[in-house]
PDB file of C-alpha atoms in Angstrom:
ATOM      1  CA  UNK L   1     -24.874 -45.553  21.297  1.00  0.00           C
ATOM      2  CA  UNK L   2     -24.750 -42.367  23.145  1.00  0.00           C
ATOM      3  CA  UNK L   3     -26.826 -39.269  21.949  1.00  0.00           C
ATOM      4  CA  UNK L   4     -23.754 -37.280  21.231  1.00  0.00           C
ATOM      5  CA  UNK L   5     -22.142 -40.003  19.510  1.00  0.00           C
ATOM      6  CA  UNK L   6     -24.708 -40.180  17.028  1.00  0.00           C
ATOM      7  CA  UNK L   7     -25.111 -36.818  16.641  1.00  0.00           C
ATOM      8  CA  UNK L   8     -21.173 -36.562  15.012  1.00  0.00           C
ATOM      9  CA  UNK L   9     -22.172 -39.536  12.780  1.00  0.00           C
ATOM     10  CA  UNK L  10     -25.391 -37.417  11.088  1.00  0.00           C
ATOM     11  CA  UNK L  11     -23.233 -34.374  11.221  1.00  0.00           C
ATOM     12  CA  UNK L  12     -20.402 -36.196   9.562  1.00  0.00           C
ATOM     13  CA  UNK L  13     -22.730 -38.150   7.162  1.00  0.00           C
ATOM     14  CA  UNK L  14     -24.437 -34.583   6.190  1.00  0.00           C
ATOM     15  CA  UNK L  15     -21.068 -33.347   5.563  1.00  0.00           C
ATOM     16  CA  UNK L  16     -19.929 -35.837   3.597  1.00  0.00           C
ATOM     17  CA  UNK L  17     -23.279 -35.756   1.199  1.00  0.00           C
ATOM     18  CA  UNK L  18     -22.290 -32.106   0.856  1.00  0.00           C
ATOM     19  CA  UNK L  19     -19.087 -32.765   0.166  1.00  0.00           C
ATOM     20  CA  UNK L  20     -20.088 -35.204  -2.946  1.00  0.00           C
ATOM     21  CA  UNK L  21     -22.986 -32.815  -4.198  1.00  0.00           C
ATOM     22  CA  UNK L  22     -20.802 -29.584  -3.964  1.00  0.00           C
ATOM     23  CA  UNK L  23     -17.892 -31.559  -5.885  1.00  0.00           C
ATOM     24  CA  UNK L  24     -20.709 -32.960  -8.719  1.00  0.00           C
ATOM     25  CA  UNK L  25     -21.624 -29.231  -9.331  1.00  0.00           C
ATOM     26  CA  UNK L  26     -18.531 -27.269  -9.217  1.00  0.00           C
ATOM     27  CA  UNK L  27     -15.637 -29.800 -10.198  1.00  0.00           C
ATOM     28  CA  UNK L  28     -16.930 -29.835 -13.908  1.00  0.00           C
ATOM     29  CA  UNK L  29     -17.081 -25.969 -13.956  1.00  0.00           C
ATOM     30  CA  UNK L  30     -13.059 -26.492 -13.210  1.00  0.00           C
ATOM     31  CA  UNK L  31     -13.669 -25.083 -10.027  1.00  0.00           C
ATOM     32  CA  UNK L  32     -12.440 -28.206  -7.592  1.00  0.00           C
ATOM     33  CA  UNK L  33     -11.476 -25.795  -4.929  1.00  0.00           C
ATOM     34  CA  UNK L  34     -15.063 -24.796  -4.006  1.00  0.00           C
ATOM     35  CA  UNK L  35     -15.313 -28.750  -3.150  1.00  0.00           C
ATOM     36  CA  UNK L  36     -12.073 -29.014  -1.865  1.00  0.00           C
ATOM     37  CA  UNK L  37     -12.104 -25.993   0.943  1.00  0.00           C
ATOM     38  CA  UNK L  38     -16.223 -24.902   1.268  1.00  0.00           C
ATOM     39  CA  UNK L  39     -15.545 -26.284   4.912  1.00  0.00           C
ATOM     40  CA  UNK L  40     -12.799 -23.841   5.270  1.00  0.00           C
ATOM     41  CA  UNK L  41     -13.985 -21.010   3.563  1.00  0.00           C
ATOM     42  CA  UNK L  42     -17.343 -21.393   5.912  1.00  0.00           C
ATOM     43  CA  UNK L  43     -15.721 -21.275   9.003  1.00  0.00           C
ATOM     44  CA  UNK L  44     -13.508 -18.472   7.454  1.00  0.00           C
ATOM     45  CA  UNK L  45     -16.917 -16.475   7.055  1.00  0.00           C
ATOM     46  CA  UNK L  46     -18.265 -17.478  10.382  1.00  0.00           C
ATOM     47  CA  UNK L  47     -15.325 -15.959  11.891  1.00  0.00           C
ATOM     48  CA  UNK L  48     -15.367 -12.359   9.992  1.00  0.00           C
ATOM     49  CA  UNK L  49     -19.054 -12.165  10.673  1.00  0.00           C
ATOM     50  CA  UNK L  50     -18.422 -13.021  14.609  1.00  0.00           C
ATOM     51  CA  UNK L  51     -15.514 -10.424  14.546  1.00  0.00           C
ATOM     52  CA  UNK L  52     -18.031  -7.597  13.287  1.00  0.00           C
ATOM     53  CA  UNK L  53     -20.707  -8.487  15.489  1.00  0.00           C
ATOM     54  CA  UNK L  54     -18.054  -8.417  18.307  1.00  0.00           C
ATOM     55  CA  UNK L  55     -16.254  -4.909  17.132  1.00  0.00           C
ATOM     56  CA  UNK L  56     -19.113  -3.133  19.098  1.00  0.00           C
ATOM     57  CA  UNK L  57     -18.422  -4.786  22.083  1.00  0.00           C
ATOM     58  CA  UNK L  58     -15.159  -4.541  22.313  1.00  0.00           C
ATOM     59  CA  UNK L  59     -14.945  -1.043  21.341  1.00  0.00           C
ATOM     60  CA  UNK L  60     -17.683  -0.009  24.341  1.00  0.00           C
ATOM     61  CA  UNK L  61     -15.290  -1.586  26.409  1.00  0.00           C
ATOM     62  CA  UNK L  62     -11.660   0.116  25.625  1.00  0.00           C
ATOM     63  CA  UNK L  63     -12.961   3.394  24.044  1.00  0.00           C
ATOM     64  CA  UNK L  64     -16.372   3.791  25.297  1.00  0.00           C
ATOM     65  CA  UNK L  65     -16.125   7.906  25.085  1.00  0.00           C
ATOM     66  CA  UNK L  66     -15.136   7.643  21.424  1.00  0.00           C
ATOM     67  CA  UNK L  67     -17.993   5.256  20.873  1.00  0.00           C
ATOM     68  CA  UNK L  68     -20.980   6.975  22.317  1.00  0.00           C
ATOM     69  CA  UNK L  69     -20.258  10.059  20.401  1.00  0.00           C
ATOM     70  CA  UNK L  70     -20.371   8.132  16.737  1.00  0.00           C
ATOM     71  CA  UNK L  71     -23.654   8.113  15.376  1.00  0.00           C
ATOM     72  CA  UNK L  72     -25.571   4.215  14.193  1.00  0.00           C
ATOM     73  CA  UNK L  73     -24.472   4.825  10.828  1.00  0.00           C
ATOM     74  CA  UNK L  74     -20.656   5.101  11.845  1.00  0.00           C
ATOM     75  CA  UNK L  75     -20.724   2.671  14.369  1.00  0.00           C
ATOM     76  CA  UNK L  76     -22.097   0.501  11.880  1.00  0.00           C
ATOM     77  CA  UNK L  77     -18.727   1.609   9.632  1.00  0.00           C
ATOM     78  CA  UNK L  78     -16.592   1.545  12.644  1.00  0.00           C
ATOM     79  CA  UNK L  79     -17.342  -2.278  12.709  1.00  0.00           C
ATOM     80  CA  UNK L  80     -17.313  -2.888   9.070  1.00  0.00           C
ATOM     81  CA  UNK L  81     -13.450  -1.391   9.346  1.00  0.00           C
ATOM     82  CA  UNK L  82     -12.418  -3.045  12.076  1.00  0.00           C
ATOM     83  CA  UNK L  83     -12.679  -6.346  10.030  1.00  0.00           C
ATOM     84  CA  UNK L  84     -11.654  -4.890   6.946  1.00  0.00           C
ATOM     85  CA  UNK L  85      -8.340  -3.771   8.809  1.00  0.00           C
ATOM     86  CA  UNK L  86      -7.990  -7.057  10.075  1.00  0.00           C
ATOM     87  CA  UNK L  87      -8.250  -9.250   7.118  1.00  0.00           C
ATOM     88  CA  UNK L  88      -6.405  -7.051   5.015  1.00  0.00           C
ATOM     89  CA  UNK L  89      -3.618  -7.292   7.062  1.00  0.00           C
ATOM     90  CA  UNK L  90      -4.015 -10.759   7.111  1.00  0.00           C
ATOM     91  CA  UNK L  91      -4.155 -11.078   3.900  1.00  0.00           C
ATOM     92  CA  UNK L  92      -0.834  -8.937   3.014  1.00  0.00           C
ATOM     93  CA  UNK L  93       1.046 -10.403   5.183  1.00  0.00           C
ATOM     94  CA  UNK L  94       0.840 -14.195   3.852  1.00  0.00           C
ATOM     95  CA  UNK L  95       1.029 -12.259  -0.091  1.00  0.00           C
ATOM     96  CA  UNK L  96       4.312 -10.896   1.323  1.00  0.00           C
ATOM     97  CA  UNK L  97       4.899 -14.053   2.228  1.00  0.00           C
ATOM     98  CA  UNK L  98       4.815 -15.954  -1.037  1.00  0.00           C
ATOM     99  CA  UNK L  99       6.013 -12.532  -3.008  1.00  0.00           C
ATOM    100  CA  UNK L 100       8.812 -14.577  -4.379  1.00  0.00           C
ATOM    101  CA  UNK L 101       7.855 -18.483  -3.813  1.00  0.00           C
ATOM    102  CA  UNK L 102       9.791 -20.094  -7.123  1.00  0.00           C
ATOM    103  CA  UNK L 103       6.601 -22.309  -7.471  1.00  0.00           C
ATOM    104  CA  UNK L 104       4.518 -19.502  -8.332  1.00  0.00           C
ATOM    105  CA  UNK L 105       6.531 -16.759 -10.258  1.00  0.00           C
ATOM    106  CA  UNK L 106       8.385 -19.733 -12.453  1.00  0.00           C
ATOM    107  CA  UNK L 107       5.221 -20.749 -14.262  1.00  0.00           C
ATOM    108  CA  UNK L 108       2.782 -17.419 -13.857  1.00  0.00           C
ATOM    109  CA  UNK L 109       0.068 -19.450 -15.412  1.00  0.00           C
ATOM    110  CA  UNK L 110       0.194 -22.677 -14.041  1.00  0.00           C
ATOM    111  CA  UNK L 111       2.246 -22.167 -11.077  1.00  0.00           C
ATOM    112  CA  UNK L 112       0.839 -24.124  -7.937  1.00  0.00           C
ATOM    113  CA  UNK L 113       1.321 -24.014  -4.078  1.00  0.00           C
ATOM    114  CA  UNK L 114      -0.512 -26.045  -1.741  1.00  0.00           C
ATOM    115  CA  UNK L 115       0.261 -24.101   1.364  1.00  0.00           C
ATOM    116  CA  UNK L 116      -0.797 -20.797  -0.857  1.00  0.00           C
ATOM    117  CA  UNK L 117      -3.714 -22.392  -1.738  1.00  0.00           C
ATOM    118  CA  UNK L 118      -5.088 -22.669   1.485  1.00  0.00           C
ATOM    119  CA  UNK L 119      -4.355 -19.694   2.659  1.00  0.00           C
ATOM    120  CA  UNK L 120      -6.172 -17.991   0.051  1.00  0.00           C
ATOM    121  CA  UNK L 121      -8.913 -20.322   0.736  1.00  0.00           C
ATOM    122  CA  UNK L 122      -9.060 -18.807   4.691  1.00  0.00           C
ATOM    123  CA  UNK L 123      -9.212 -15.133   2.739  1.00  0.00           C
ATOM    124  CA  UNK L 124     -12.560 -16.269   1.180  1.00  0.00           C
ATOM    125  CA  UNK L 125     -14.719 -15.681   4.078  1.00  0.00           C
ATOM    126  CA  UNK L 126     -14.063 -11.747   4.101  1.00  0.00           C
ATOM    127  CA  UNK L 127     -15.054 -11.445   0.791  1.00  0.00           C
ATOM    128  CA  UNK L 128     -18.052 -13.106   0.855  1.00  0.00           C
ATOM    129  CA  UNK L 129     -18.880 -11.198   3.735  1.00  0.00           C
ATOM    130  CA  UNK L 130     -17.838  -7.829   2.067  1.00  0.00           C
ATOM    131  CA  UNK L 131     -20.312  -8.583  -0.861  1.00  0.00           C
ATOM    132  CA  UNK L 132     -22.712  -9.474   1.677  1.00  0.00           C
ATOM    133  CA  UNK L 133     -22.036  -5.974   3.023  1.00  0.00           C
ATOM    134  CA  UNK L 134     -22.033  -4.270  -0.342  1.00  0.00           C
ATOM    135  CA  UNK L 135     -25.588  -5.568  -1.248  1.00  0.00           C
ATOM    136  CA  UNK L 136     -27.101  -4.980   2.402  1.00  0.00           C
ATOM    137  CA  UNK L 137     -25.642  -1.344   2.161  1.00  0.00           C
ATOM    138  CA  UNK L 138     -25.935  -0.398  -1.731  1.00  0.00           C
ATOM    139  CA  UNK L 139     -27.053   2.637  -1.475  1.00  0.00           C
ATOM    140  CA  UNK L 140     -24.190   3.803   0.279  1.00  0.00           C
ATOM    141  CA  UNK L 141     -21.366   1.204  -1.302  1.00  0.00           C
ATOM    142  CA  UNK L 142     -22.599   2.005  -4.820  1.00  0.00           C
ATOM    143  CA  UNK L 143     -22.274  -0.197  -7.715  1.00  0.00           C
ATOM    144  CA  UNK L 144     -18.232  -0.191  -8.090  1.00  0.00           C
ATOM    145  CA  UNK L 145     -17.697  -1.757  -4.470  1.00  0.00           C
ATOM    146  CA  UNK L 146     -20.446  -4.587  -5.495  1.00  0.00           C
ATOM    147  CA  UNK L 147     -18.456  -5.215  -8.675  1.00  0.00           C
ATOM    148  CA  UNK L 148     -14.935  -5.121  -7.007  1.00  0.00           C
ATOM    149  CA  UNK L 149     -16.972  -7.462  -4.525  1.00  0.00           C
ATOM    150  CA  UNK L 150     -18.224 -10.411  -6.668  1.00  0.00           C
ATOM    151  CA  UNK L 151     -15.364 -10.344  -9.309  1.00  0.00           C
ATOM    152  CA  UNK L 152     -12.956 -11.208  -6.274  1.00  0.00           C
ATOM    153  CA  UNK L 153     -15.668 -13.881  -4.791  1.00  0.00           C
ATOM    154  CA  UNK L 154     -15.542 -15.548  -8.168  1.00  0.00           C
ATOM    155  CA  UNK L 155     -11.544 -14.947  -8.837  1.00  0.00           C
ATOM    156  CA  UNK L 156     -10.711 -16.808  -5.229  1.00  0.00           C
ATOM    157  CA  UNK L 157     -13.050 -19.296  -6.502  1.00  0.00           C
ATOM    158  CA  UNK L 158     -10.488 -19.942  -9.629  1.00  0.00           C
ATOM    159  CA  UNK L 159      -7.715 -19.338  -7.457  1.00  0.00           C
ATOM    160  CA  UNK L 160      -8.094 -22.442  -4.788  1.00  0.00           C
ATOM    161  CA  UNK L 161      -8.846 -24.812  -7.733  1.00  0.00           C
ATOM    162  CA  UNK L 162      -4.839 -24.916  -9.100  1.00  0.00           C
ATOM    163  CA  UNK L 163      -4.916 -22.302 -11.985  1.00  0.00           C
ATOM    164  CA  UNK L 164      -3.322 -18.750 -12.090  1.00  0.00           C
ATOM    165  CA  UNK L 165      -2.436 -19.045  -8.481  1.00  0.00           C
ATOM    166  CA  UNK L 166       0.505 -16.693  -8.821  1.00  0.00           C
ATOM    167  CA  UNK L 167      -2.251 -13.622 -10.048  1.00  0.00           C
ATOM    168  CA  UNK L 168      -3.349 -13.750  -6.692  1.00  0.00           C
ATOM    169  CA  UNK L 169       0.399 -11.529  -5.993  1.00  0.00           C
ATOM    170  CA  UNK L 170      -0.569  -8.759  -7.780  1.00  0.00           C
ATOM    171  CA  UNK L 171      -4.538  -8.503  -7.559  1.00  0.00           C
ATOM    172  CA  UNK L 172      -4.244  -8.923  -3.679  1.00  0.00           C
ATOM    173  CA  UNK L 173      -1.455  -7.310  -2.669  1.00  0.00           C
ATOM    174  CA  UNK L 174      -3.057  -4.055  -2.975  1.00  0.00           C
ATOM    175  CA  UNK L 175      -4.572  -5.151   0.708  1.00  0.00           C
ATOM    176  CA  UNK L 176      -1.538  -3.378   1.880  1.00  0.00           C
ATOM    177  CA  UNK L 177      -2.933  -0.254   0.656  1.00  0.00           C
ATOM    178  CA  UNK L 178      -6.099  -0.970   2.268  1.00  0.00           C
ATOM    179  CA  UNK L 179      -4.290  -1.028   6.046  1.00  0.00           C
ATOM    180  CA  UNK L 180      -3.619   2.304   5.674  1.00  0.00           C
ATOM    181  CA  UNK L 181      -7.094   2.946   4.073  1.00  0.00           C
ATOM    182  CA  UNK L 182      -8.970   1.475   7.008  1.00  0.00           C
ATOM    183  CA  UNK L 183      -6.284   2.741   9.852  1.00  0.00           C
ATOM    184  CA  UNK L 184      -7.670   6.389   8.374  1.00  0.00           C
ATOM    185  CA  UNK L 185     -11.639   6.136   8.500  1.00  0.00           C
ATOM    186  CA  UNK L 186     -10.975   4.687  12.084  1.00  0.00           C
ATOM    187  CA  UNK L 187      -9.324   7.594  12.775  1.00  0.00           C
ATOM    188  CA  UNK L 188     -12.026  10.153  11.268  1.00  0.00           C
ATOM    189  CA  UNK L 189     -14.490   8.264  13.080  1.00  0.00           C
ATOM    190  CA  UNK L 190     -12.843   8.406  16.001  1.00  0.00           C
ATOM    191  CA  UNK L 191     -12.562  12.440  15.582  1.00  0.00           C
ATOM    192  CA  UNK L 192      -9.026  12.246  14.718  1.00  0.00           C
ATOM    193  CA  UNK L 193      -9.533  13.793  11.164  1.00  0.00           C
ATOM    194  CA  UNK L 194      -6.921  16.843  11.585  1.00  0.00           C
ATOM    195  CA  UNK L 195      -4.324  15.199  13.585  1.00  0.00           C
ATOM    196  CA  UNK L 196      -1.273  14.232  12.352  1.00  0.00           C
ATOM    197  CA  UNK L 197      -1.273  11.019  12.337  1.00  0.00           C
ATOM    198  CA  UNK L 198      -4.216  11.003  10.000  1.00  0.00           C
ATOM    199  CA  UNK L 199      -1.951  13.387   7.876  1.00  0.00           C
ATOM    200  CA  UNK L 200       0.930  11.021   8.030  1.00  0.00           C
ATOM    201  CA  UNK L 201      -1.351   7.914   7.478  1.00  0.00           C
ATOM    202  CA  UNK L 202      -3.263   9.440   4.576  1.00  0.00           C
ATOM    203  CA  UNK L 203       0.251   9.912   2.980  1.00  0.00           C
ATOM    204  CA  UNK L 204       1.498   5.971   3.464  1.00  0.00           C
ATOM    205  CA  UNK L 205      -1.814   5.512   1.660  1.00  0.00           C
ATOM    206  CA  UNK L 206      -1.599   7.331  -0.981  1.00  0.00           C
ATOM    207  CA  UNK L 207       2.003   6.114  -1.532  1.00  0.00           C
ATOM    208  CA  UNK L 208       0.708   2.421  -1.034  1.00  0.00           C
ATOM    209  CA  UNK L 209      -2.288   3.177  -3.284  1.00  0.00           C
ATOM    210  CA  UNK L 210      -0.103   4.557  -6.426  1.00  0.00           C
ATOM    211  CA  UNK L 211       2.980   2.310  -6.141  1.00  0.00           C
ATOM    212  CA  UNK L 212       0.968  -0.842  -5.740  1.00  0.00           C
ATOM    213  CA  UNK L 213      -2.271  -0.639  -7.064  1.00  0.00           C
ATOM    214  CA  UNK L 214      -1.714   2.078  -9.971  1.00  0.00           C
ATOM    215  CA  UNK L 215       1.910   0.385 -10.587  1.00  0.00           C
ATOM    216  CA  UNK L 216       2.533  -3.268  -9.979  1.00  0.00           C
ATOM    217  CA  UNK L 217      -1.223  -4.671 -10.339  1.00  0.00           C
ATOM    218  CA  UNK L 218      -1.741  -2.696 -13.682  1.00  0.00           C
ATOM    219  CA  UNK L 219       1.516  -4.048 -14.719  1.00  0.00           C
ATOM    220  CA  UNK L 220       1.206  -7.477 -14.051  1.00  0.00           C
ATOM    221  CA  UNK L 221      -3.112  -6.891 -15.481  1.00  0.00           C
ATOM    222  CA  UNK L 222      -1.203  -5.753 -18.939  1.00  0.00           C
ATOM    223  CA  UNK L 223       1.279  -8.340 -19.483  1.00  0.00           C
ATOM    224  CA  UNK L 224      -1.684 -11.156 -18.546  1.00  0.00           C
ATOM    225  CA  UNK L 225      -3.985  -9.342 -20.983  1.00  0.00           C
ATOM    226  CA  UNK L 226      -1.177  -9.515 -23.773  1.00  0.00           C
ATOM    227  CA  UNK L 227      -0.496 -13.094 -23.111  1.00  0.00           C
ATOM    228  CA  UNK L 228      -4.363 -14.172 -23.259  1.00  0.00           C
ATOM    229  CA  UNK L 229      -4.416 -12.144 -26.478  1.00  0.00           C
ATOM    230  CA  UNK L 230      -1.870 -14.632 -28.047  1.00  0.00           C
ATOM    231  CA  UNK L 231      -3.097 -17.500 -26.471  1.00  0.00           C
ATOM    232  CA  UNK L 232      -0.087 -18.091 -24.329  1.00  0.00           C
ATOM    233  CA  UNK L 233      -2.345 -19.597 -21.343  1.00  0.00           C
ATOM    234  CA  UNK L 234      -0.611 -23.595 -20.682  1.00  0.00           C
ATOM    235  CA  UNK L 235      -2.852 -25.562 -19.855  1.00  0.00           C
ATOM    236  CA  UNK L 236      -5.251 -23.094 -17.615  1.00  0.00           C
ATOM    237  CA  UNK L 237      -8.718 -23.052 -18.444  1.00  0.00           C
ATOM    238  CA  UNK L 238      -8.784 -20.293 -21.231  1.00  0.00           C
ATOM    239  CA  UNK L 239     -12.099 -19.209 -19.933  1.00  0.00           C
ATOM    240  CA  UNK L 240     -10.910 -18.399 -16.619  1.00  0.00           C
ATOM    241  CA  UNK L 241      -7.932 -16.662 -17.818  1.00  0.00           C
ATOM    242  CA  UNK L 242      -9.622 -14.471 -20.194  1.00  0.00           C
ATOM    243  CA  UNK L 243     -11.585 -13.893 -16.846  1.00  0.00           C
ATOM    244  CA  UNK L 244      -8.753 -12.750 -14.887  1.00  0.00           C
ATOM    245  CA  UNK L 245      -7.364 -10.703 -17.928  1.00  0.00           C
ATOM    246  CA  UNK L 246     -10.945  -9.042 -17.976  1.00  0.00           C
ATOM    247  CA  UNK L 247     -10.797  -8.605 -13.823  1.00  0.00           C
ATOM    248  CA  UNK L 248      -7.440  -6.762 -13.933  1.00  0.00           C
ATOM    249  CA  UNK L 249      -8.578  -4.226 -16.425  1.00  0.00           C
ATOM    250  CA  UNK L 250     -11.529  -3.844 -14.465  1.00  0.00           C
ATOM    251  CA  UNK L 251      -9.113  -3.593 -11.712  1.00  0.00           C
ATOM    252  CA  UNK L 252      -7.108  -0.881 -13.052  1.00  0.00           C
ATOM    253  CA  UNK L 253     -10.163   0.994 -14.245  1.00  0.00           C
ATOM    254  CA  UNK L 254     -11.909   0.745 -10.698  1.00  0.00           C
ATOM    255  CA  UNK L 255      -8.489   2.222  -9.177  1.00  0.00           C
ATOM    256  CA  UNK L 256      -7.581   5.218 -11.999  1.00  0.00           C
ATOM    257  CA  UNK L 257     -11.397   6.291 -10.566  1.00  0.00           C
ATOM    258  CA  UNK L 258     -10.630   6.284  -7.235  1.00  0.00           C
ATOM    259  CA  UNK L 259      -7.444   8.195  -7.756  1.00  0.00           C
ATOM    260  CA  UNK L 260      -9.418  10.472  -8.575  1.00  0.00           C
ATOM    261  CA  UNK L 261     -10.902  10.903  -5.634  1.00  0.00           C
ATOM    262  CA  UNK L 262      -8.125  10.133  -3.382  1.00  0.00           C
ATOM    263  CA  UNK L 263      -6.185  12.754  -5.088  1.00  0.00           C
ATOM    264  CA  UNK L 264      -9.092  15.107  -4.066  1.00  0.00           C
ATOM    265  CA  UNK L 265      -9.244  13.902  -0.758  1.00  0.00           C
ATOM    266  CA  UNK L 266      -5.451  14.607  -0.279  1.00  0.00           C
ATOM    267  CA  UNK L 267      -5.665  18.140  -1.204  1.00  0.00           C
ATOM    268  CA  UNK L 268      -8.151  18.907   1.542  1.00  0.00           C
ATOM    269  CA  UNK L 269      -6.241  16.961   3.976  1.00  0.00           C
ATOM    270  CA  UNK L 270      -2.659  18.383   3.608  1.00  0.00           C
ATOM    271  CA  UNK L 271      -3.469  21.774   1.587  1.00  0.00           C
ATOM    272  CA  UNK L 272      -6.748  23.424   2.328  1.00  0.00           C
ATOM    273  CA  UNK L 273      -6.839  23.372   6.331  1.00  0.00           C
ATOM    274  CA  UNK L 274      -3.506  25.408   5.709  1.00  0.00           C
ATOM    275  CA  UNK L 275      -5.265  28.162   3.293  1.00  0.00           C
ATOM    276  CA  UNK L 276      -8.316  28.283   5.636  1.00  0.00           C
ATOM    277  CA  UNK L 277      -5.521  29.346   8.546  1.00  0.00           C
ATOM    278  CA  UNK L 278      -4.057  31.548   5.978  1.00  0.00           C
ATOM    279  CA  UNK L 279      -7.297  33.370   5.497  1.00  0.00           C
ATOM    280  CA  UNK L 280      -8.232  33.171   8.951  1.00  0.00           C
ATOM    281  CA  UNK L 281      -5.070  35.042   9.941  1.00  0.00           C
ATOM    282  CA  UNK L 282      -5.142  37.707   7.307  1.00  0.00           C
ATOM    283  CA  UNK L 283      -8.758  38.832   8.280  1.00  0.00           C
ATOM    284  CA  UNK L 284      -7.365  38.820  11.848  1.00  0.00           C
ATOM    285  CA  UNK L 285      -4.788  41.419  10.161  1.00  0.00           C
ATOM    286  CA  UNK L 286      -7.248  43.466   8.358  1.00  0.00           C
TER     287      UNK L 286
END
């Protein structure tokens, strides 16, 4: 038997060990999908972590002006966006997808797609990564990004293992809003802070932000909370929907804070470079 031969039988015999000991812990936890797709959702964060460590690379070679005149700490962000762009388009795009699959939106609870399923299951690597990110960084992420972080690390868990499948509509279609949050710190990294495509970008963002986010998810997070409050659940593990009821509130809080801030945010970047001119101009009067 050849060396490389028997190296795919230990390979294959280690994976299949895994496979039973991964199954033995999570499958009575109700959590089958961790033993169904941990293969996936590993090469899933292989992939995000080669596309970050890549990023630099790539970006020497197309803009390598731009580059050399960030500093570490944003070409360390530069990076980080660059696969948050790319995943949350990803990730949109297949939500869009599925926005109205009957299999889903006829039974909210217990609604189940396989194809769905595994596509959320190719998501998981990001956010592992992202919490990875969160703790390396915390001084600078801060303790709401490491909460939005785990709470959708645990919620994907729930959501490749059959049960409230159709939740993952609302609670991750807000990645949309995110494409338009990334596209505009790689532009004010890239020194494009007062041009106007950052002004026109930082306005599909805010509309994404409010309309989807503030709207539809804190819709669909109230109507879930009143049906776990009267127990209409099927036959989903009540734990894990009182869970989810719990994550969208946390949801909606997490995003009526950062409102806040965006709000604040857009009246520097439409309003207060105009009264600066304003100012400017009068003195030149005077």
């Amino acid at each position: 038997m050849s060396l490389t031969a028997t190296s795919v039988e230990g390979l294959s015999a280690l994976s299949g060990r895994l496979d039973s000991v991964i199954k033995d812990v999570f499958d009575p936890m109700h959590l089958s999908g961790v033993g169904t797709y941990w293969k996936v959702m590993l090469v899933s964060l292989l992939v995000h972590v080669a596309v970050f460590w890549a990023a630099p690379i790539v970006t020497k070679l197309v803009m390598p002006r731009v580059y050399g005149q960030m500093s570490d700490n944003d070409k360390r962000s530069w990076s980080v966006c660059i696969v948050a762009l790319l995943h949350s388009v990803y990730d949109s795009a297949f939500i869009i997808a599925f926005f109205n699959d009957p299999s889903l939106n006829m039974d909210k609870m217990g609604g189940y797609n396989e194809q769905f399923e595994y596509l959320l299951a190719t998501a998981m690597g990001y956010y592992i990564w992202d919490l990875s990110i969160c703790l390396s960084d915390y001084s600078n992420y801060g303790i709401m990004y490491l909460i939005h972080g785990g709470l959708g690390v645990f919620g994907l868990f729930v959501l490749t293992s059959r049960q409230l499948q159709f939740y993952a509509i609302p609670y991750l279609l807000p990645e949309l809003s995110s494409v338009f949050l990334n596209i505009r710190h790689l532009l004010k990294y890239a020194g494009k802070a007062n041009s106007l495509a950052y002004k026109v970008n930082f306005a599909l963002f805010l509309a994404a932000f409010i309309s989807i986010r503030v709207g539809f998810e804190a819709y669909h997070s109230y109507y879930l909370a009143l049906n776990v409050y009267r127990g209409d659940t099927g036959d989903v593990f009540y734990p894990f929907a009182v869970y989810f009821a719990i994550l969208g509130i946390t949801l909606t809080t997490l995003n009526l804070i950062w409102l806040r801030q965006i709000l604040n945010a857009a009246y520097y970047t439409f309003f207060a470079g105009s009264k600066k001119k304003r100012g400017g101009q009068a003195r030149k009067e005077e």
